[in-house]
Tab-separated table of C-alpha atoms and ligand atoms in Angstrom:
chain	number	residue	atom	x	y	z
A	1348	ASP	CA	90.527	92.042	104.866
A	1349	LEU	CA	87.092	91.981	105.712
A	1350	ASP	CA	84.504	94.903	105.719
A	1351	ILE	CA	81.864	94.762	108.700
A	1352	ASP	CA	79.302	92.478	106.768
A	1353	GLU	CA	81.889	90.192	105.639
A	1354	ARG	CA	83.214	89.883	109.199
A	1355	LYS	CA	79.813	88.849	110.258
A	1356	ASN	CA	79.640	86.049	107.513
A	1357	ALA	CA	82.963	84.776	108.384
A	1358	VAL	CA	82.281	84.430	111.910
A	1359	VAL	CA	78.791	82.706	111.077
A	1360	GLU	CA	80.598	80.451	108.828
A	1361	LEU	CA	83.062	79.338	111.657
A	1362	GLY	CA	79.984	78.282	113.551
A	1363	LEU	CA	79.932	81.441	116.055
A	1364	PRO	CA	76.925	83.775	116.557
A	1365	LYS	CA	77.058	87.133	114.546
A	1366	PHE	CA	77.651	89.431	117.543
A	1367	ARG	CA	81.147	87.793	117.972
A	1368	ALA	CA	82.263	90.009	114.872
A	1369	ALA	CA	81.737	92.929	116.715
A	1370	GLN	CA	83.611	91.748	119.808
A	1371	ILE	CA	86.534	90.706	117.601
A	1372	SER	CA	86.561	94.246	115.876
A	1373	ASN	CA	86.509	95.860	119.421
A	1374	ASN	CA	89.349	94.062	120.369
A	1375	TRP	CA	91.678	94.511	117.355
A	1376	PHE	CA	90.611	98.125	116.218
A	1377	GLY	CA	89.094	99.434	119.375
A	1378	ARG	CA	91.572	98.289	121.805
A	1379	LEU	CA	94.636	97.512	119.594
A	1380	ASN	CA	94.963	94.284	121.052
A	1381	SER	CA	95.934	91.856	118.145
A	1382	ASP	CA	96.532	88.669	120.656
A	1383	PRO	CA	93.256	86.552	120.467
A	1384	ASP	CA	94.502	84.481	123.362
A	1385	SER	CA	93.919	87.578	125.571
A	1386	TRP	CA	90.365	88.396	124.581
A	1387	THR	CA	88.774	87.571	127.730
A	1388	ASP	CA	85.318	88.408	126.251
A	1389	LEU	CA	85.311	85.441	123.976
A	1390	PRO	CA	85.268	81.813	125.651
A	1391	LYS	CA	88.720	80.351	125.793
A	1392	GLU	CA	88.183	77.554	123.353
A	1393	MET	CA	86.784	80.016	120.750
A	1394	ARG	CA	89.824	82.233	120.999
A	1395	ALA	CA	92.355	79.513	119.273
A	1396	LYS	CA	89.893	78.868	116.444
A	1397	VAL	CA	89.546	82.866	115.894
A	1398	SER	CA	93.241	83.177	116.113
A	1399	ASP	CA	93.763	80.167	113.451
A	1400	LYS	CA	91.267	81.320	111.277
A	1401	PHE	CA	91.134	84.988	110.987
A	1402	PHE	CA	94.550	86.270	112.509
A	1403	PRO	CA	97.522	84.379	110.978
A	1404	ASN	CA	100.811	86.129	111.436
A	1405	LEU	CA	101.273	88.105	108.069
A	1406	MET	CA	104.442	90.179	108.704
A	1407	GLU	CA	106.946	90.391	111.438
A	1408	PRO	CA	109.169	93.513	111.952
A	1409	VAL	CA	112.509	92.406	111.202
A	1410	SER	CA	114.427	95.647	111.713
A	1411	THR	CA	113.734	98.805	113.764
A	1412	GLN	CA	115.813	101.975	113.627
A	1413	SER	CA	115.329	105.530	114.931
A	1414	ALA	CA	116.866	108.843	113.957
A	1415	ASP	CA	116.326	112.702	114.453
A	1416	GLY	CA	116.426	111.980	118.338
A	1417	GLY	CA	113.891	109.361	118.540
A	1418	GLN	CA	111.219	111.426	116.446
A	1419	THR	CA	111.487	109.304	113.440
A	1420	VAL	CA	111.449	105.373	113.504
A	1421	LYS	CA	111.673	103.158	110.465
A	1422	ILE	CA	110.551	99.443	110.442
A	1423	ALA	CA	111.325	96.799	108.023
A	1424	TRP	CA	108.802	93.938	107.557
A	1425	CYS	CA	109.234	90.523	106.363
A	1426	GLY	CA	106.203	88.976	104.822
A	1427	LEU	CA	105.342	85.122	104.775
A	1428	ASP	CA	106.973	84.787	101.351
A	1429	GLY	CA	110.185	86.603	102.696
A	1430	SER	CA	109.361	89.793	100.638
A	1431	ILE	CA	110.359	93.123	102.697
A	1432	VAL	CA	108.566	96.236	103.045
A	1433	GLU	CA	109.068	99.000	105.293
A	1434	SER	CA	107.154	101.882	106.888
A	1435	VAL	CA	108.347	105.083	108.818
A	1436	LEU	CA	107.038	106.801	111.514
A	1437	MET	CA	107.643	110.403	112.047
A	1438	ALA	CA	106.682	112.529	115.125
A	1439	TYR	CA	106.125	116.428	115.000
A	1440	PRO	CA	104.751	118.732	117.676
A	1441	ASN	CA	101.133	118.340	116.882
A	1442	ARG	CA	100.997	115.244	114.621
A	1443	VAL	CA	102.466	111.885	114.076
A	1444	THR	CA	102.682	110.628	110.484
A	1445	LEU	CA	102.809	107.197	109.297
A	1446	CYS	CA	104.471	106.457	105.823
A	1447	ILE	CA	103.323	103.260	104.763
A	1448	SER	CA	104.091	100.673	101.804
A	1449	SER	CA	101.064	99.509	99.538
A	1450	GLU	CA	103.341	97.062	97.570
A	1451	ALA	CA	106.346	94.670	97.977
A	1452	GLY	CA	108.551	96.630	95.593
A	1453	CYS	CA	106.989	98.589	92.690
A	1454	GLY	CA	106.512	97.849	89.028
A	1455	MET	CA	106.837	101.637	87.806
A	1456	GLY	CA	110.596	101.457	87.404
A	1457	CYS	CA	111.530	105.065	88.161
A	1458	PRO	CA	115.174	105.331	87.926
A	1459	PHE	CA	115.825	107.542	90.919
A	1460	CYS	CA	113.899	105.469	93.260
A	1461	ALA	CA	115.489	102.623	95.277
A	1462	THR	CA	111.916	100.653	95.383
A	1463	GLY	CA	111.703	101.135	91.423
A	1464	GLN	CA	114.954	99.446	91.135
A	1465	GLY	CA	114.240	96.297	92.681
A	1466	GLY	CA	110.809	95.688	90.573
A	1467	LEU	CA	107.562	94.471	91.848
A	1468	GLN	CA	107.444	91.452	93.831
A	1469	ARG	CA	103.823	91.696	94.866
A	1470	ASN	CA	100.622	93.733	95.870
A	1471	LEU	CA	100.151	93.742	99.768
A	1472	SER	CA	96.460	92.813	100.857
A	1473	THR	CA	94.341	95.139	103.033
A	1474	ALA	CA	95.574	93.300	106.131
A	1475	GLU	CA	99.034	93.662	105.352
A	1476	ILE	CA	98.687	97.580	105.129
A	1477	LEU	CA	96.769	97.837	108.129
A	1478	GLN	CA	99.082	95.743	109.975
A	1479	GLN	CA	101.795	98.483	109.498
A	1480	LEU	CA	99.450	100.973	111.395
A	1481	MET	CA	98.329	98.660	113.837
A	1482	VAL	CA	101.880	97.900	115.032
A	1483	ALA	CA	102.673	101.649	114.906
A	1484	ASN	CA	99.852	102.444	117.250
A	1485	GLN	CA	100.650	99.561	119.528
A	1486	GLN	CA	104.323	100.629	119.726
A	1487	LEU	CA	103.117	104.535	120.472
A	1488	GLU	CA	101.017	103.300	123.177
A	1489	GLU	CA	103.827	101.489	124.786
A	1490	GLY	CA	106.013	104.694	124.881
A	1491	LEU	CA	108.012	104.520	121.695
A	1492	ILE	CA	107.911	108.210	120.989
A	1493	PRO	CA	107.067	110.077	124.338
A	1494	GLY	CA	104.253	112.238	124.122
A	1495	HIS	CA	102.500	110.775	121.384
A	1496	ASN	CA	100.273	107.838	121.601
A	1497	ARG	CA	98.584	107.372	118.041
A	1498	VAL	CA	99.217	107.755	114.354
A	1499	SER	CA	97.165	110.956	113.209
A	1500	ASN	CA	98.239	110.986	109.654
A	1501	ILE	CA	99.172	108.536	106.963
A	1502	VAL	CA	100.953	109.036	103.662
A	1503	PHE	CA	100.986	106.262	101.036
A	1504	MET	CA	104.522	107.187	100.135
A	1505	GLY	CA	106.469	103.935	101.270
A	1506	MET	CA	106.945	101.384	98.911
A	1507	GLY	CA	104.850	100.755	95.946
A	1508	GLU	CA	102.415	102.400	93.719
A	1509	PRO	CA	99.081	102.626	95.520
A	1510	MET	CA	97.048	102.884	92.446
A	1511	ALA	CA	98.546	99.847	91.097
A	1512	ASN	CA	96.795	97.968	94.143
A	1513	TYR	CA	93.628	99.993	94.411
A	1514	LYS	CA	91.239	97.747	95.890
A	1515	ALA	CA	93.653	96.653	98.911
A	1516	VAL	CA	94.257	100.509	99.231
A	1517	MET	CA	90.852	101.531	99.308
A	1518	GLY	CA	90.046	98.625	101.805
A	1519	ALA	CA	92.672	99.853	103.971
A	1520	ILE	CA	91.467	103.416	103.867
A	1521	HIS	CA	87.841	102.365	104.581
A	1522	ALA	CA	89.057	100.329	107.804
A	1523	MET	CA	91.351	103.432	108.735
A	1524	THR	CA	88.419	105.765	108.598
A	1525	THR	CA	85.630	103.618	109.835
A	1526	PRO	CA	84.564	104.713	113.482
A	1527	LYS	CA	85.896	102.754	116.467
A	1528	PRO	CA	85.325	100.094	117.312
A	1529	ASP	CA	84.712	98.611	113.726
A	1530	GLY	CA	87.893	100.615	112.451
A	1531	PHE	CA	90.717	102.957	113.403
A	1532	GLY	CA	88.406	105.943	113.420
A	1533	MET	CA	90.905	108.336	111.578
A	1534	SER	CA	89.915	111.341	109.890
A	1535	ALA	CA	90.043	111.052	106.165
A	1536	ARG	CA	91.755	114.530	105.897
A	1537	GLY	CA	94.747	113.062	107.575
A	1538	ILE	CA	95.220	110.447	104.728
A	1539	THR	CA	97.352	111.305	101.746
A	1540	VAL	CA	97.427	108.680	98.584
A	1541	SER	CA	100.362	109.490	96.589
A	1542	THR	CA	100.537	108.397	92.846
A	1543	VAL	CA	102.989	108.643	89.957
A	1544	GLY	CA	99.949	109.299	87.792
A	1545	LEU	CA	97.743	106.223	86.829
A	1546	VAL	CA	95.220	108.227	85.268
A	1547	PRO	CA	92.074	106.050	85.262
A	1548	LYS	CA	92.634	105.159	88.764
A	1549	MET	CA	92.819	108.796	89.799
A	1550	LEU	CA	89.818	109.402	88.042
A	1551	GLN	CA	88.063	106.619	90.159
A	1552	LEU	CA	89.592	107.734	93.219
A	1553	ALA	CA	87.917	111.152	93.016
A	1554	GLU	CA	84.614	109.279	92.777
A	1555	GLU	CA	85.111	107.638	96.170
A	1556	GLY	CA	83.203	110.257	97.968
A	1557	MET	CA	85.851	110.676	100.408
A	1558	GLN	CA	87.897	113.553	101.908
A	1559	PHE	CA	91.491	112.249	101.693
A	1560	ASN	CA	94.393	114.018	99.930
A	1561	LEU	CA	96.033	113.288	96.678
A	1562	ALA	CA	99.769	113.787	95.940
A	1563	LEU	CA	100.727	113.643	92.230
A	1564	SER	CA	104.476	112.790	91.885
A	1565	LEU	CA	104.960	115.111	88.714
A	1566	HIS	CA	108.797	115.778	89.028
A	1567	ALA	CA	108.828	117.337	85.474
A	1568	PRO	CA	106.557	119.648	83.555
A	1569	ASP	CA	107.542	118.477	80.250
A	1570	ASP	CA	107.075	114.985	78.642
A	1571	GLU	CA	110.544	114.970	77.074
A	1572	LEU	CA	111.943	114.915	80.559
A	1573	ARG	CA	109.092	112.889	82.346
A	1574	ASP	CA	109.406	109.979	79.915
A	1575	GLY	CA	112.727	109.343	81.273
A	1576	LEU	CA	112.256	109.858	84.957
A	1577	ILE	CA	108.891	108.067	85.047
A	1578	PRO	CA	108.297	105.303	82.434
A	1579	ILE	CA	104.445	105.296	82.807
A	1580	ASN	CA	104.550	108.972	81.565
A	1581	LYS	CA	104.671	107.387	78.127
A	1582	ARG	CA	101.406	106.010	78.571
A	1583	TYR	CA	99.733	108.824	80.712
A	1584	GLY	CA	101.651	112.109	79.805
A	1585	VAL	CA	101.995	115.345	81.769
A	1586	ASP	CA	98.882	117.111	80.602
A	1587	ALA	CA	96.545	114.153	81.100
A	1588	THR	CA	97.988	113.394	84.414
A	1589	LEU	CA	97.558	117.101	85.315
A	1590	ASN	CA	93.898	116.986	84.243
A	1591	ALA	CA	93.277	113.874	86.302
A	1592	ALA	CA	94.884	115.792	89.260
A	1593	TRP	CA	92.749	119.148	88.481
A	1594	ASN	CA	89.634	116.769	88.387
A	1595	PHE	CA	90.204	115.207	91.811
A	1596	ALA	CA	90.418	118.688	93.328
A	1597	LYS	CA	87.138	119.925	91.470
A	1598	VAL	CA	85.074	116.745	92.593
A	1599	THR	CA	86.368	116.548	96.076
A	1600	GLY	CA	87.303	120.095	96.859
A	1601	ARG	CA	90.750	119.048	98.095
A	1602	ARG	CA	93.746	120.757	97.314
A	1603	VAL	CA	96.143	118.482	95.222
A	1604	SER	CA	99.815	118.453	96.235
A	1605	ILE	CA	102.372	118.431	93.115
A	1606	GLU	CA	105.382	116.476	94.470
A	1607	TYR	CA	108.697	117.612	92.779
A	1608	ALA	CA	111.828	115.862	93.752
A	1609	MET	CA	114.700	118.221	92.952
A	1610	MET	CA	117.186	116.460	90.839
A	1611	ARG	CA	120.648	118.311	90.168
A	1612	ASP	CA	120.747	119.596	86.635
A	1613	ILE	CA	118.045	117.282	85.469
A	1614	ASN	CA	114.881	118.987	86.306
A	1615	ASP	CA	115.816	122.052	88.545
A	1616	GLN	CA	116.217	124.806	85.936
A	1617	ALA	CA	114.251	128.004	86.506
A	1618	TRP	CA	112.546	127.666	83.029
A	1619	ARG	CA	110.801	124.175	84.358
A	1620	ALA	CA	109.716	126.385	87.499
A	1621	ASP	CA	108.105	128.580	84.920
A	1622	LEU	CA	106.670	125.870	82.694
A	1623	LEU	CA	105.309	124.173	85.768
A	1624	ALA	CA	103.595	127.304	86.971
A	1625	LYS	CA	102.102	127.963	83.506
A	1626	LYS	CA	100.616	124.496	83.381
A	1627	LEU	CA	99.115	124.527	86.918
A	1628	HIS	CA	97.564	128.084	86.473
A	1629	ALA	CA	96.194	127.023	82.736
A	1630	ARG	CA	93.912	124.908	84.841
A	1631	GLY	CA	92.328	127.376	87.102
A	1632	ASP	CA	93.384	129.757	89.772
A	1633	TRP	CA	90.885	128.679	92.577
A	1634	GLY	CA	93.504	127.265	94.796
A	1635	TRP	CA	93.338	123.569	93.583
A	1636	PHE	CA	97.053	123.040	93.902
A	1637	HIS	CA	100.292	123.641	95.737
A	1638	VAL	CA	103.702	122.304	94.706
A	1639	ASN	CA	105.724	120.318	97.298
A	1640	LEU	CA	109.506	120.245	96.567
A	1641	ILE	CA	111.474	117.230	97.674
A	1642	PRO	CA	115.132	117.197	98.223
A	1643	LEU	CA	116.308	114.213	96.546
A	1644	ASN	CA	117.683	111.386	98.548
A	1645	PRO	CA	120.418	109.894	96.680
A	1646	THR	CA	120.276	106.036	96.474
A	1647	PRO	CA	123.583	104.385	96.782
A	1648	GLY	CA	125.563	104.187	93.498
A	1649	SER	CA	123.099	106.021	91.415
A	1650	LYS	CA	123.859	109.471	89.378
A	1651	TRP	CA	120.740	110.986	90.678
A	1652	THR	CA	121.486	113.666	93.427
A	1653	ALA	CA	120.056	116.694	94.976
A	1654	SER	CA	120.021	120.254	93.690
A	1655	ARG	CA	122.695	122.792	94.631
A	1656	LYS	CA	121.255	125.347	97.152
A	1657	SER	CA	121.448	128.037	94.620
A	1658	ASP	CA	119.201	126.266	91.916
A	1659	GLU	CA	116.802	125.472	94.671
A	1660	LYS	CA	116.540	128.708	95.632
A	1661	ALA	CA	115.905	130.246	92.059
A	1662	PHE	CA	113.413	127.345	91.232
A	1663	ILE	CA	111.225	128.466	94.547
A	1664	GLU	CA	111.593	132.050	93.635
A	1665	HIS	CA	110.218	131.319	90.022
A	1666	LEU	CA	107.326	129.471	91.513
A	1667	GLU	CA	106.641	131.939	94.177
A	1668	ARG	CA	106.772	134.861	91.541
A	1669	SER	CA	104.119	133.132	89.434
A	1670	GLY	CA	101.788	132.937	92.520
A	1671	VAL	CA	102.396	128.914	93.235
A	1672	PRO	CA	102.139	128.235	96.693
A	1673	THR	CA	105.278	126.144	97.413
A	1674	THR	CA	106.640	124.354	100.412
A	1675	MET	CA	109.791	122.416	100.603
A	1676	ARG	CA	109.732	118.931	102.518
A	1677	GLU	CA	111.596	118.573	105.552
A	1678	THR	CA	113.892	115.567	105.398
A	1679	ARG	CA	113.806	112.861	108.130
A	1680	GLY	CA	115.704	109.824	108.603
A	1681	ARG	CA	118.470	110.198	106.118
A	1682	GLU	CA	121.051	108.089	108.362
A	1683	ILE	CA	118.773	105.312	108.543
A	1684	ASP	CA	118.084	104.615	104.761
A	1685	GLY	CA	115.224	107.186	105.117
A	1686	ALA	CA	114.199	107.239	101.215
A	1687	CYS	CA	111.770	105.130	99.702
A	1688	GLY	CA	112.999	101.521	99.500
A	1689	GLN	CA	116.267	101.904	100.942
A	1690	LEU	CA	115.919	100.240	104.101
A	1691	ALA	CA	114.314	97.449	102.442
A	1692	ALA	CA	116.967	97.399	100.192
A	1693	ALA	CA	119.593	97.201	102.844
A	1694	VAL	CA	118.012	94.507	104.616
A	1695	ARG	CA	117.621	92.589	101.512
A	1696	GLU	CA	121.364	92.736	100.637
A	1697	GLY	CA	122.505	91.964	104.229
A	1698	ARG	CA	123.901	95.783	104.932
A	1699	VAL	CA	121.338	95.898	107.826
A	1700	GLN	CA	121.423	93.097	110.270
A	1701	PRO	CA	117.727	92.126	111.109
A	1702	SER	CA	116.888	92.886	114.833
A	1703	THR	CA	113.516	92.669	116.438
A	1704	GLN	CA	114.496	94.884	119.728
A	1705	ALA	CA	111.288	97.112	119.413
A	1706	SER	CA	108.943	94.334	117.911
A	1707	LYS	CA	106.902	92.970	120.693
B	110	LIG	N1	104.623	105.298	94.057
B	110	LIG	C1	104.040	106.517	94.547
B	110	LIG	C2	104.347	106.565	96.067
B	110	LIG	C3	105.431	106.036	96.602
B	110	LIG	S1	106.890	106.939	96.409
B	110	LIG	C4	104.582	107.748	93.930
B	110	LIG	O1	105.553	107.518	93.240
B	110	LIG	O2	104.120	108.570	94.206
B	110	LIG	C5	106.584	108.375	97.229
B	110	LIG	C6	107.540	109.670	96.941
B	110	LIG	O3	108.697	109.428	97.060
B	110	LIG	C7	107.172	109.987	95.359
B	110	LIG	O4	107.089	111.349	95.225
B	110	LIG	C8	108.507	109.473	94.855
B	110	LIG	O5	108.779	110.218	93.681
B	110	LIG	C9	109.423	109.991	95.883
B	110	LIG	N2	110.851	109.345	95.800
B	110	LIG	C10	111.094	108.320	95.306
B	110	LIG	N3	112.511	107.984	95.483
B	110	LIG	C11	112.994	109.258	95.976
B	110	LIG	C12	114.266	109.654	96.374
B	110	LIG	N4	115.402	108.765	96.100
B	110	LIG	N5	114.277	110.877	96.980
B	110	LIG	C13	113.476	111.604	97.158
B	110	LIG	N6	112.110	111.270	96.748
B	110	LIG	C14	111.871	110.005	96.317
B	111	LIG	FE1	107.114	103.232	92.377
B	111	LIG	FE2	106.855	105.694	93.291
B	111	LIG	FE3	109.326	104.525	93.380
B	111	LIG	FE4	108.252	105.313	91.079
B	111	LIG	S1	108.751	106.579	92.691
B	111	LIG	S2	109.387	103.399	91.393
B	111	LIG	S3	106.139	104.858	91.322
B	111	LIG	S4	107.435	103.785	94.352
């Protein structure tokens, strides 16, 4: 949870010289070694002290499942208080993306989302967010997915609303992008924060002076429909939310991704594609947006389901005809409760037995 200066202060408070802070950072971030007992550059009696004081065991992986021929691996974690969160590792030919959670549960209550249905348990700390990346990197280094030894991209698209846990999420992004050995040394350009549209936080995010990406989960171009899909829309409506996304693009020069989960007979009508295109173009044609369509992953027992192929095709045609750059997200890990919050729900409800095979 500590930045570089705070680490130095904490080490001094423990009665150790300042330079030990850099050694500790180097072992953890630089060498991906999270076991203080094996840090031979620290005197033996100091290691137990450092371990007790700075490295409590925050979360344990309780279930690890793989799909897509081993290219997708999903981990469910159990925190000290028993709350379950999840992260998903997805390997592609030229990158490895980790989808991480920012909260245990989520308070936003979107009805089509398994996480939203469970409510908010609590925010995660910076350390709990980083732990998901640390263990993913360690597992890759141990050969989890042959040919890939490091996470290259991060998406905050697991459980939780990252803008509702702003400070911890920014702390994690700083640690991810701080050069090695004080941080993970990742490129901000490979990090994507996905939000349901908390406008004041989106405006703040634009002022961070960093080159990460923003994804806005819009899912509907009109307030009438969006109010029902995304309860917070009643406070921050479509226009205010799109303005905040446009502002992020203007300030940072980064193209914003407009996320649109295709829901059968709910938001997938061609006229809504036209309205979406109109609202995006109205804010400028300088390439500030692209639309990323997501096939809805139905949550068990819900009325929400994926669009018909023909409606999907018409929707894409209407967007493209209006000059909206459009992509369709590749689905991963369906057979392992791949969508947001589904594995965590399965673990909580006892449908998936905890196992620790892949958690060393
Ligand atoms: N709370 C943030 C980030 C986590 S959700 C947000 O909402 O943006 C990440 C993405 O998954 C969001 O775009 C969300 O709308 C989408 N999502 C949630 N449930 C889904 C489902 N059942 N099928 C497909 N996408 C879903
Ligand atoms: Fe929360 Fe995002 Fe799910 Fe909505 S879609 S309930 S904001 S995690």
